[in-house]
mmCIF file of C-alpha atoms and ligand atoms in Angstrom:
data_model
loop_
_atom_site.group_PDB
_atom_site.id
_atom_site.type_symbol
_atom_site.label_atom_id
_atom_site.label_comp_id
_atom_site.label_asym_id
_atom_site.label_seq_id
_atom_site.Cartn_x
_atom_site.Cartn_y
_atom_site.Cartn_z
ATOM 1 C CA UNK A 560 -72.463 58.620 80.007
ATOM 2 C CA UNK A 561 -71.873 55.545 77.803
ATOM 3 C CA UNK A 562 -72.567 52.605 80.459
ATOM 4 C CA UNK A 563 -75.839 52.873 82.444
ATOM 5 C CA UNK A 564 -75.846 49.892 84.518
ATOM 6 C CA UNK A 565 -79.379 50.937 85.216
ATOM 7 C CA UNK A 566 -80.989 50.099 81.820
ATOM 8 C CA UNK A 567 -81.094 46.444 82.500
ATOM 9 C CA UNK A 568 -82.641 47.129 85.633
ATOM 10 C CA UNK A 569 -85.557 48.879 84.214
ATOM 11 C CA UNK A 570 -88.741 45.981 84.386
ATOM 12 C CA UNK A 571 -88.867 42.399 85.817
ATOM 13 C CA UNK A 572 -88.454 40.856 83.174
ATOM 14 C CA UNK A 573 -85.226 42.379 81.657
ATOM 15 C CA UNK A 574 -83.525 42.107 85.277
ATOM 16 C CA UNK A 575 -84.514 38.380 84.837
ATOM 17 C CA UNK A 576 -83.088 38.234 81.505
ATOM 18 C CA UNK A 577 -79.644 39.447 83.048
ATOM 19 C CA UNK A 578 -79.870 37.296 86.203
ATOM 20 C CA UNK A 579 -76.360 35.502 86.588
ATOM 21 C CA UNK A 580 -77.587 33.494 89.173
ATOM 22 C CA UNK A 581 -80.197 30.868 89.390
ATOM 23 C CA UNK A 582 -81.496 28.434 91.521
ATOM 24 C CA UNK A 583 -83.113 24.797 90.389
ATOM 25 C CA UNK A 584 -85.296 23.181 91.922
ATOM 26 C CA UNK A 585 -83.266 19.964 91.624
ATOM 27 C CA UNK A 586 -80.622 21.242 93.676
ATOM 28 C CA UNK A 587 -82.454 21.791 96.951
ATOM 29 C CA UNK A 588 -82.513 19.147 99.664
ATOM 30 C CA UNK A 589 -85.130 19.079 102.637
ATOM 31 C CA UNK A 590 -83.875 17.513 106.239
ATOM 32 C CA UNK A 591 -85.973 15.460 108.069
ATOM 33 C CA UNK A 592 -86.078 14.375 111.939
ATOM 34 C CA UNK A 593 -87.183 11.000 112.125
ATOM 35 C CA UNK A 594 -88.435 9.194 115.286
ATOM 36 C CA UNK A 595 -89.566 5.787 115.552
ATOM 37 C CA UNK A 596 -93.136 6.098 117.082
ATOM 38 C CA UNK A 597 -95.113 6.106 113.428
ATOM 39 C CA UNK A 598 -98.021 8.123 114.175
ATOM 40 C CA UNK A 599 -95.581 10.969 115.497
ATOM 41 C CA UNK A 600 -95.684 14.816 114.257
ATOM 42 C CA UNK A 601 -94.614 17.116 116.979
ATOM 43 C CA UNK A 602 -93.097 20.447 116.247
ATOM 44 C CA UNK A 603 -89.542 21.218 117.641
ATOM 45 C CA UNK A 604 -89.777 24.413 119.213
ATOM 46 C CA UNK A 605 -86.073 25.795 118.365
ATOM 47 C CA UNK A 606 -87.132 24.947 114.568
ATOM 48 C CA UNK A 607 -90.289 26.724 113.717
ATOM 49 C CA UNK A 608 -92.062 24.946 110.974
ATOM 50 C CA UNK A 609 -90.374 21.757 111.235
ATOM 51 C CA UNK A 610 -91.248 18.352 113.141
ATOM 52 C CA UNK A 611 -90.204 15.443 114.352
ATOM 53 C CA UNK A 612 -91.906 12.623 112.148
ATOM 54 C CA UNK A 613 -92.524 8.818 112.098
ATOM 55 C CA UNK A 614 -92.943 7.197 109.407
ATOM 56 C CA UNK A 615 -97.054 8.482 108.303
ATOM 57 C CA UNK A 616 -96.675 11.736 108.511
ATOM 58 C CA UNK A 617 -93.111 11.755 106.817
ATOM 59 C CA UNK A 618 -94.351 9.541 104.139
ATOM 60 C CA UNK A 619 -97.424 11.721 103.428
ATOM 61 C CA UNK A 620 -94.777 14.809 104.199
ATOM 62 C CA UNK A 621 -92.571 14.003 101.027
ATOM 63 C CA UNK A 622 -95.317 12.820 99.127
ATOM 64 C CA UNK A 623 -96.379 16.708 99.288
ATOM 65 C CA UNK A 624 -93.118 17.743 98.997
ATOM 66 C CA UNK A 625 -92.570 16.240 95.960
ATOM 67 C CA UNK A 626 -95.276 17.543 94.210
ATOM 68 C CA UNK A 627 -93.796 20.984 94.997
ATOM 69 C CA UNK A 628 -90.052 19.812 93.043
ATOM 70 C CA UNK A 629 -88.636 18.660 96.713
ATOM 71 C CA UNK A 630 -86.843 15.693 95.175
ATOM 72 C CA UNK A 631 -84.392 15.255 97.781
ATOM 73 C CA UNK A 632 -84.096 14.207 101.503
ATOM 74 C CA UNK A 633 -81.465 14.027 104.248
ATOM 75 C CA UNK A 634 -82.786 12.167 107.137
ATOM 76 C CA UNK A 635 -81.720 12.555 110.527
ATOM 77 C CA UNK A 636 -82.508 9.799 113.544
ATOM 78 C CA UNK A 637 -83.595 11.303 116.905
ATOM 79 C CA UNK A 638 -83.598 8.796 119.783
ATOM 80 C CA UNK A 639 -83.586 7.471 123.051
ATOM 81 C CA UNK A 640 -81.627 4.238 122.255
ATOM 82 C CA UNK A 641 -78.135 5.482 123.277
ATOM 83 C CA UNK A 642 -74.595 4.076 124.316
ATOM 84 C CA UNK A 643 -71.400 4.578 124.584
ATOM 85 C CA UNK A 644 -70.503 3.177 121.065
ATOM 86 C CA UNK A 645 -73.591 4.338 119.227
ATOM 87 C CA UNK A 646 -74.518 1.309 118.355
ATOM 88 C CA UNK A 647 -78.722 1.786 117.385
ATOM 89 C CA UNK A 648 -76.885 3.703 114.067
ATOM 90 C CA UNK A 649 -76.113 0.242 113.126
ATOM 91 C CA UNK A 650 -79.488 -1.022 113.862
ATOM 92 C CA UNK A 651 -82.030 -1.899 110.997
ATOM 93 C CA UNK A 652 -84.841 -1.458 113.252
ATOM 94 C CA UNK A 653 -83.676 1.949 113.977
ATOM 95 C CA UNK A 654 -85.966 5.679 112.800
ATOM 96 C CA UNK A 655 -83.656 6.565 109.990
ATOM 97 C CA UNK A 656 -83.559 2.875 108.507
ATOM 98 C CA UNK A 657 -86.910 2.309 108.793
ATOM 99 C CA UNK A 658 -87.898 5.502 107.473
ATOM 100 C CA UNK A 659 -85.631 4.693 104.293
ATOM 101 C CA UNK A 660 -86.987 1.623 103.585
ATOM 102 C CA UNK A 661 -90.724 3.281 103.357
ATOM 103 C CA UNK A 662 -89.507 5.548 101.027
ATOM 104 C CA UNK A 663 -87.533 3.812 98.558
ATOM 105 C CA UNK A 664 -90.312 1.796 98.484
ATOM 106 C CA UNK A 665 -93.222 4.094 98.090
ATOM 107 C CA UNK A 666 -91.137 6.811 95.746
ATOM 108 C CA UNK A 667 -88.875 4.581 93.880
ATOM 109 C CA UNK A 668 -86.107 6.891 92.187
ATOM 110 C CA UNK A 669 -88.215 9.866 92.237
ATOM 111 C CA UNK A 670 -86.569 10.928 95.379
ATOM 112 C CA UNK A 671 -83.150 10.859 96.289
ATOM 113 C CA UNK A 672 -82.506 9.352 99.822
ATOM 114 C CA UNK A 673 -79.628 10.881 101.674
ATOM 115 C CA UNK A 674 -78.174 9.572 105.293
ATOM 116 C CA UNK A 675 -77.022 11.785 107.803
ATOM 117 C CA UNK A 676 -73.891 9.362 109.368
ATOM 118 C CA UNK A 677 -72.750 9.990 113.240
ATOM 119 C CA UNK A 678 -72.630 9.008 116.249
ATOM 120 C CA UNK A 679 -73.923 12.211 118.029
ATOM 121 C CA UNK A 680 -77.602 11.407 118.349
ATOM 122 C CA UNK A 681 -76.822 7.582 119.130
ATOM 123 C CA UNK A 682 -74.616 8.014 121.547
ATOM 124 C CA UNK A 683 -75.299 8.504 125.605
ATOM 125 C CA UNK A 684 -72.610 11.111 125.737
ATOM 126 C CA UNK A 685 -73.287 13.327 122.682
ATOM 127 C CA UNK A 686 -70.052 13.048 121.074
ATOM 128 C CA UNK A 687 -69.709 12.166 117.511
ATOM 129 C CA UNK A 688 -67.135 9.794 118.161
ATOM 130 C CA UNK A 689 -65.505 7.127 120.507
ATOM 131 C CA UNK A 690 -64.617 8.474 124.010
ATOM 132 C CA UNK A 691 -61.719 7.138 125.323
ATOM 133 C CA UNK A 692 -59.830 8.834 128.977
ATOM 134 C CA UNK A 693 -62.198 11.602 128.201
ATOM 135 C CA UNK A 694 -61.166 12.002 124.554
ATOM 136 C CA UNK A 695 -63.235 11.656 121.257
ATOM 137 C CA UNK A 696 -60.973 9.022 119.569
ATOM 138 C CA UNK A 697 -60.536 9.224 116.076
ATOM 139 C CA UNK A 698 -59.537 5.896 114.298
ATOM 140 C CA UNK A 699 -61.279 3.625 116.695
ATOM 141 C CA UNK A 700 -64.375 5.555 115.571
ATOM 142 C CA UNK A 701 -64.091 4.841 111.994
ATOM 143 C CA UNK A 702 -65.332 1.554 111.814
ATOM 144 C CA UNK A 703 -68.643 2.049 113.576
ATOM 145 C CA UNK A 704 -69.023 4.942 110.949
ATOM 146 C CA UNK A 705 -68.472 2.504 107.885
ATOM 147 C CA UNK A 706 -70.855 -0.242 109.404
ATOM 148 C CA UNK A 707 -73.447 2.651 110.291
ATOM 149 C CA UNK A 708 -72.745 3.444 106.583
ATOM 150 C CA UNK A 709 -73.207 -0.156 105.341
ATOM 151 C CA UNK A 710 -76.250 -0.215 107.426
ATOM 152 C CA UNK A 711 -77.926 2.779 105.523
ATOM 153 C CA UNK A 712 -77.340 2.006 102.716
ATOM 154 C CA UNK A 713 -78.578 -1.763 103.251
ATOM 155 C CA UNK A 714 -81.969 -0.319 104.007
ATOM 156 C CA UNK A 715 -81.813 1.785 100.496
ATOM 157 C CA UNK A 716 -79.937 5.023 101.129
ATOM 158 C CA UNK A 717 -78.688 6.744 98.133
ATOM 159 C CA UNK A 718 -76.080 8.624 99.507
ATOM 160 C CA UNK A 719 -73.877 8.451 102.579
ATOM 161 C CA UNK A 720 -73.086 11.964 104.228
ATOM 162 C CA UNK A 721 -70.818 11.520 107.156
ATOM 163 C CA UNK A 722 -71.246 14.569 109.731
ATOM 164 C CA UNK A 723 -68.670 13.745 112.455
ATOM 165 C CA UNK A 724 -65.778 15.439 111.131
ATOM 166 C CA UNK A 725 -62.967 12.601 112.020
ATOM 167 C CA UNK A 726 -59.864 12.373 109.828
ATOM 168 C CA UNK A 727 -60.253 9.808 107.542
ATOM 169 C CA UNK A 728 -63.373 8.599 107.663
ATOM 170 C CA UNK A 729 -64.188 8.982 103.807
ATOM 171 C CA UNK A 730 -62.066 6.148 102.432
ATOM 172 C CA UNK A 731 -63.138 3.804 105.382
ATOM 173 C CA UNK A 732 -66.752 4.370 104.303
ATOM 174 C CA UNK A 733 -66.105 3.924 101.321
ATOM 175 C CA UNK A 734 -63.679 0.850 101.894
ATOM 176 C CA UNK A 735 -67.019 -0.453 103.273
ATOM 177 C CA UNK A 736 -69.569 0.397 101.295
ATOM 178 C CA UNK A 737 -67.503 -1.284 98.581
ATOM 179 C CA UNK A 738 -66.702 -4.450 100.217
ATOM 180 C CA UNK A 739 -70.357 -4.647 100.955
ATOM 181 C CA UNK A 740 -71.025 -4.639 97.427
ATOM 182 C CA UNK A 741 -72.659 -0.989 97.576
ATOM 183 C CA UNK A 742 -69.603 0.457 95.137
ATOM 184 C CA UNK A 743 -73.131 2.445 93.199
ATOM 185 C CA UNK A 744 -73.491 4.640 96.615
ATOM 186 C CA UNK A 745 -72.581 8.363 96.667
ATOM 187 C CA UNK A 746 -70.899 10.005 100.044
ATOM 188 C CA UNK A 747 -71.482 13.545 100.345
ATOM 189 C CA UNK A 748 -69.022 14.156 103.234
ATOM 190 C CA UNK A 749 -69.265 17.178 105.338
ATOM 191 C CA UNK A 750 -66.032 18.116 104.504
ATOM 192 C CA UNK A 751 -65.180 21.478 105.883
ATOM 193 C CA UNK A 752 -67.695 21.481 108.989
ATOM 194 C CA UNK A 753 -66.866 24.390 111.330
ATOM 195 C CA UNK A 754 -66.988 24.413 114.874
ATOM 196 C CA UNK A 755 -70.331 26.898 115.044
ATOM 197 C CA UNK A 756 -72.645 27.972 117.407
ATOM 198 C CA UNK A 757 -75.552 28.011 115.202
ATOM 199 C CA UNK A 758 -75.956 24.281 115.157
ATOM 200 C CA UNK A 759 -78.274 25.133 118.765
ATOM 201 C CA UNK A 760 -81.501 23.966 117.935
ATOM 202 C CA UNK A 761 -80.578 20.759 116.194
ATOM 203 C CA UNK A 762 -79.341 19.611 118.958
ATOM 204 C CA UNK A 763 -82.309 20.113 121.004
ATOM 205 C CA UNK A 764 -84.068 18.788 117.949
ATOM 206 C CA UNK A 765 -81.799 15.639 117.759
ATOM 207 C CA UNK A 766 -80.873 15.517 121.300
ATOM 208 C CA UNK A 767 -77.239 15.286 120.406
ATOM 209 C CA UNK A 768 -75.767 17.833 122.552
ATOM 210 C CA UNK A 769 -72.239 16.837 124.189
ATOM 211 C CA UNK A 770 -73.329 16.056 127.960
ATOM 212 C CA UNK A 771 -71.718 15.550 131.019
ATOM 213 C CA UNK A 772 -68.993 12.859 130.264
ATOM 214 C CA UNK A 773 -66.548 14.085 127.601
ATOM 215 C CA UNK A 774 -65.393 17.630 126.414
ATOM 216 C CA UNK A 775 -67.958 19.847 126.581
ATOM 217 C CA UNK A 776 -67.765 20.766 122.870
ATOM 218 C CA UNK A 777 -66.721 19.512 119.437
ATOM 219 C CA UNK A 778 -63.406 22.279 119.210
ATOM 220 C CA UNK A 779 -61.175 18.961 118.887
ATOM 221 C CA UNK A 780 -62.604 17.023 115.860
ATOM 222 C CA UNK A 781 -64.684 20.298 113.783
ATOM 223 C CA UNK A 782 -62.520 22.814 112.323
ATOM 224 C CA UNK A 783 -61.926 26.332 113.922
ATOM 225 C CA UNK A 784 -64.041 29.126 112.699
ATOM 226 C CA UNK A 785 -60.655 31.156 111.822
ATOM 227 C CA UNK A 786 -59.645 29.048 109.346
ATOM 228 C CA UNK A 787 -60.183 28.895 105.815
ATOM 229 C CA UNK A 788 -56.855 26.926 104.450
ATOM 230 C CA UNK A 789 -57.347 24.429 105.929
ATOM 231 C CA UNK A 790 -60.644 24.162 105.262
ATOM 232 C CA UNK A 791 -59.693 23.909 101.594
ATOM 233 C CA UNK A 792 -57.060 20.716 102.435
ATOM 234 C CA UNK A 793 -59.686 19.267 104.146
ATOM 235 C CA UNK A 794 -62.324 19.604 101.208
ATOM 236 C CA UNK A 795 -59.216 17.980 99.174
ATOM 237 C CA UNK A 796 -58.565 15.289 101.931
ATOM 238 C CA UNK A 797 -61.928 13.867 101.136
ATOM 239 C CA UNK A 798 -61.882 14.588 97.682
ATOM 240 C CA UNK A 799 -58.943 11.940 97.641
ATOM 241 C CA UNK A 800 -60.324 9.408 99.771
ATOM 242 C CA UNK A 801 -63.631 9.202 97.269
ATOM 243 C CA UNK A 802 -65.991 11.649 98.617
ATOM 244 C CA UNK A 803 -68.179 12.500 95.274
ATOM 245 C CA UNK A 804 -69.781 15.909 96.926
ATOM 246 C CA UNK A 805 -67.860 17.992 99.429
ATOM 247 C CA UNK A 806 -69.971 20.393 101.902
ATOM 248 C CA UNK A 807 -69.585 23.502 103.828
ATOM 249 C CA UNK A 808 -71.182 23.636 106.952
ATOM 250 C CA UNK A 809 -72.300 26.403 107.816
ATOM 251 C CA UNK A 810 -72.759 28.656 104.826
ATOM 252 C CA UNK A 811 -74.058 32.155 105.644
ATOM 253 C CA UNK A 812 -70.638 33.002 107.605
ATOM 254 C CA UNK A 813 -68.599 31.049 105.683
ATOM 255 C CA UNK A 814 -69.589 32.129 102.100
ATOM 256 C CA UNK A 815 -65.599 32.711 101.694
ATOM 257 C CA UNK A 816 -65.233 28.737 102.572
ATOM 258 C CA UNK A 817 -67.955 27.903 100.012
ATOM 259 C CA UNK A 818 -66.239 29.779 97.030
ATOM 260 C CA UNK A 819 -63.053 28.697 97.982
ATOM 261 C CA UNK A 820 -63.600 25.103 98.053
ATOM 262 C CA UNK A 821 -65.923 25.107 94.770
ATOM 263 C CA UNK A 822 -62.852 26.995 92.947
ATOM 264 C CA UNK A 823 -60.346 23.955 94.486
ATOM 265 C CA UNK A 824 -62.256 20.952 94.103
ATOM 266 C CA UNK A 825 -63.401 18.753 90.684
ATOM 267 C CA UNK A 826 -66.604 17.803 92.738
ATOM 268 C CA UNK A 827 -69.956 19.054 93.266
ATOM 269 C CA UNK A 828 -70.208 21.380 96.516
ATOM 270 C CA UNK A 829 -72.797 21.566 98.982
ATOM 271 C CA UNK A 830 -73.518 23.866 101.520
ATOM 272 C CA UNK A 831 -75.626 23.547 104.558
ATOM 273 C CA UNK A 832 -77.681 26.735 105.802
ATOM 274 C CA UNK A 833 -77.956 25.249 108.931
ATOM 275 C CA UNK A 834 -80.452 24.938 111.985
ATOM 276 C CA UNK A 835 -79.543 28.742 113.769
ATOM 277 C CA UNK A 836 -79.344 30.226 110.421
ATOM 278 C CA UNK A 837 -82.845 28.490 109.464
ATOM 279 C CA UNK A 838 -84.098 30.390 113.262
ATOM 280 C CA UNK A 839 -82.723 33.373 112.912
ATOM 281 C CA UNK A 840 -84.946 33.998 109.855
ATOM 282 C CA UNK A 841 -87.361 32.852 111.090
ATOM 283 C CA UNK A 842 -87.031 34.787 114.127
ATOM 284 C CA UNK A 843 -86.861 38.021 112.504
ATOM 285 C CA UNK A 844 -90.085 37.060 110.313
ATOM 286 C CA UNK A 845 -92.114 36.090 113.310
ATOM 287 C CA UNK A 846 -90.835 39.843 114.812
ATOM 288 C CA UNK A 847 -92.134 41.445 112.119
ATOM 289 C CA UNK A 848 -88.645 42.504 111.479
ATOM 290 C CA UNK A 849 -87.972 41.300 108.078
ATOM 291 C CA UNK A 850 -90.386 39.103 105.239
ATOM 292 C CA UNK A 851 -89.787 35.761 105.548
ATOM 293 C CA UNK A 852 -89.605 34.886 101.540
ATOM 294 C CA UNK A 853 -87.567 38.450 100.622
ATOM 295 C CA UNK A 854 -84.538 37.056 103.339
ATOM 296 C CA UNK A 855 -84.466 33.577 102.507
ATOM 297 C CA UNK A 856 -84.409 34.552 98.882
ATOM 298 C CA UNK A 857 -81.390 36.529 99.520
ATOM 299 C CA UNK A 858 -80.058 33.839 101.728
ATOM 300 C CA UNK A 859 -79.791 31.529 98.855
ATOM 301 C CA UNK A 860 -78.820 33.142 96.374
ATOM 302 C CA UNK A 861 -75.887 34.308 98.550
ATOM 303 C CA UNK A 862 -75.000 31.385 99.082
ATOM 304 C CA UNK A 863 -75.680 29.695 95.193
ATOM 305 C CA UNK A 864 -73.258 32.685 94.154
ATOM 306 C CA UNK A 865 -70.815 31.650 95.909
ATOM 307 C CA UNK A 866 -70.251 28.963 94.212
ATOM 308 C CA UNK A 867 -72.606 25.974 95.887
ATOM 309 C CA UNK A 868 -74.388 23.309 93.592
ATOM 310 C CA UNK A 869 -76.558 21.637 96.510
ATOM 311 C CA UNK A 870 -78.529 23.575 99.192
ATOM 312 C CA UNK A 871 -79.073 22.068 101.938
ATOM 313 C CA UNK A 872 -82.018 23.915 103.978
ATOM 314 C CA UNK A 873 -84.812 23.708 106.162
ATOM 315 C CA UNK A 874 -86.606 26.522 103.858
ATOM 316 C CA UNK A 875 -86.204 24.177 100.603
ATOM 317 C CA UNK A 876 -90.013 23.175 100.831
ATOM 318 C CA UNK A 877 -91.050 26.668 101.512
ATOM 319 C CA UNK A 878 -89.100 28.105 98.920
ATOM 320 C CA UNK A 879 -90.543 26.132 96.064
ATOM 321 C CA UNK A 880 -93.748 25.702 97.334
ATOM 322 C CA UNK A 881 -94.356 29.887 97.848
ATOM 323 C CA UNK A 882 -92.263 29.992 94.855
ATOM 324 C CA UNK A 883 -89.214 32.317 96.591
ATOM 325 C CA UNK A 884 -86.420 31.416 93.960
HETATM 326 C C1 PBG B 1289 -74.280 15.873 113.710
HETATM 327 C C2 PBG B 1289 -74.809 17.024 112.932
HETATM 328 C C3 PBG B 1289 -75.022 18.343 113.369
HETATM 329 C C4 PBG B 1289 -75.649 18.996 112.332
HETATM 330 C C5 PBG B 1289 -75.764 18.091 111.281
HETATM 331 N N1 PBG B 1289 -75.226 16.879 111.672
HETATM 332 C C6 PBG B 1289 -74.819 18.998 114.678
HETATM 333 C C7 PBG B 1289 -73.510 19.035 115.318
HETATM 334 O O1 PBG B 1289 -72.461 18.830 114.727
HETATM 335 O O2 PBG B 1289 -73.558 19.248 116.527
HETATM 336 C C8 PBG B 1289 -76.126 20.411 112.363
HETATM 337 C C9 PBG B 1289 -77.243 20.737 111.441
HETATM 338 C C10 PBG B 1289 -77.950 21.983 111.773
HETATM 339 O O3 PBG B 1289 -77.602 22.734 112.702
HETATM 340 O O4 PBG B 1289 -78.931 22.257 111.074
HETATM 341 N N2 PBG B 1289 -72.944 15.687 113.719
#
């Protein structure tokens, strides 16, 4: 036998001298649910280990955080201030803009500020758009989404990442954000964001659920879960209309999507191990079934393979922290 895969398997250290993949701590980014009482820290039970923060505990959160190489954030807004036209997202006043402003200014450009932008958690309905005769409308929406945008970044957001999956809402953003005078902002759009049932608890964590009034789920603006062509035009949709990093949403089940859309687009790629993918680990952990650090690892990785340059997870801290990558 002339090749013995096995050799460079032998110790640690030479399969770490072979490893193809590998992970950087630069490339993992931590969400956040922020809620406008300050003094708040109250665990979300769907999301073991995370909370829903005001500004102290955030503050002194990241501070933390960064020590451990957590130099990125994406913020998400949980409220009670809801309409029709989701119209707090546009508010200065509001969790996510507050909580921006108290970064940027206490961590400068150490950390890299990035704003979750939709209408789901500011609007009474649920929906991440406009409804209109019981439809989420699409191009009515898109304004509210660039001034939401405008409004972000006006209170120091570095990047814009616009979750709500309507069709051209990249180049009105960034129509906006340039007439505004914020041309220097990045959009990470959500680009190929599948219609998936393991976005349960962030919902209850963001109280964005679709209620009564409206369809009853988002099958009409996110993409079905069959498709993976045109999850590719839509990752090149956005890549047109300026979107700088494109993300796949989920990523564990669609680790086909992720390497698909890395090999088509000239752009970064995200991917975004999302809220039932974060419980399911941690599910099987608390069960004894599996070791927490051993499945996230592999989790990652998976997902890095496939071809994903930012990692979006709720197990970044943990991961660098208990040194798992
Ligand atoms: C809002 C939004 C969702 C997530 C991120 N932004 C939920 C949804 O589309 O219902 C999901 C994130 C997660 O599950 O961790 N549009």
């Amino acid at each position: 036998m002339i090749d013995r895969p096995r050799r460079l398997r032998r110790t640690q250290a030479l399969r770490d001298l072979v490893a193809e993949t590998h992970i950087p701590a630069s490339c993992l980014v931590q969400p956040h649910f922020v809620v406008a009482d300050d003094g708040a820290d109250v665990p979300i039970p769907s999301l073991p280990g995370i909370a829903r923060m005001g500004l102290d505990p955030l503050l002194k959160r990241v501070e933390r955080d960064l020590e451990a190489g957590v130099r990125q954030v994406l913020l998400f807004a949980v409220t009670d201030d809801k309409d029709g036209a989701g119209s707090t997202g546009e508010d200065p006043e509001a969790p996510a803009h507050r909580a921006i402003r108290a970064l940027r200014s206490k961590f400068g450009e150490d950390l890299t500020v990035i704003a979750d932008v939709c209408l789901c958690t500011y609007t009474d309905h649920g929906h991440c758009g406009l409804i209109e005769n019981g439809q989420v409308v699409n191009d009515a929406t898109l304004p509210l989404l660039a001034r939401q945008s405008v409004s972000l970044a006006e209170a120091g957001a570095d990047m814009i990442a616009p979750s709500d999956m309507m069709d051209g809402r990249v180049a009105a953003i960034r129509a906006g954000l340039d007439e505004a005078g914020f041309e220097d902002r990045a959009i990470m759009s959500y680009a190929a964001k599948f219609a998936s049932s393991f976005y349960g608890p962030f919902r209850e964590a963001a109280d964005s659920a679709p209620k009564d009034a409206g369809p009853k789920d988002r099958k009409s603006y996110q993409m079905d879960l069959r498709n993976g062509v045109e999850a590719v035009r839509e990752a090149l949709l956005d890549e047109a209309e300026g979107a700088d990093i494109l993300m796949v949403k989920p990523a564990l089940a669609y680790l086909d999507i992720i390497r698909d859309v890395s090999q088509a687009v000239d752009r970064p790629v995200a991917a975004y191990l999302v809220s039932g993918e974060y419980a399911a680990v941690e599910l099987l952990a608390r069960e004894g079934l599996a070791n927490r650090a051993d499945i996230v690892r592999e989790h990652l990785f998976s997902v890095r393979r496939a071809g994903a340059d930012v990692l979006i997870t709720y197990h970044a801290r943990a991961a660098l922290e208990e040194r798992w990558i």
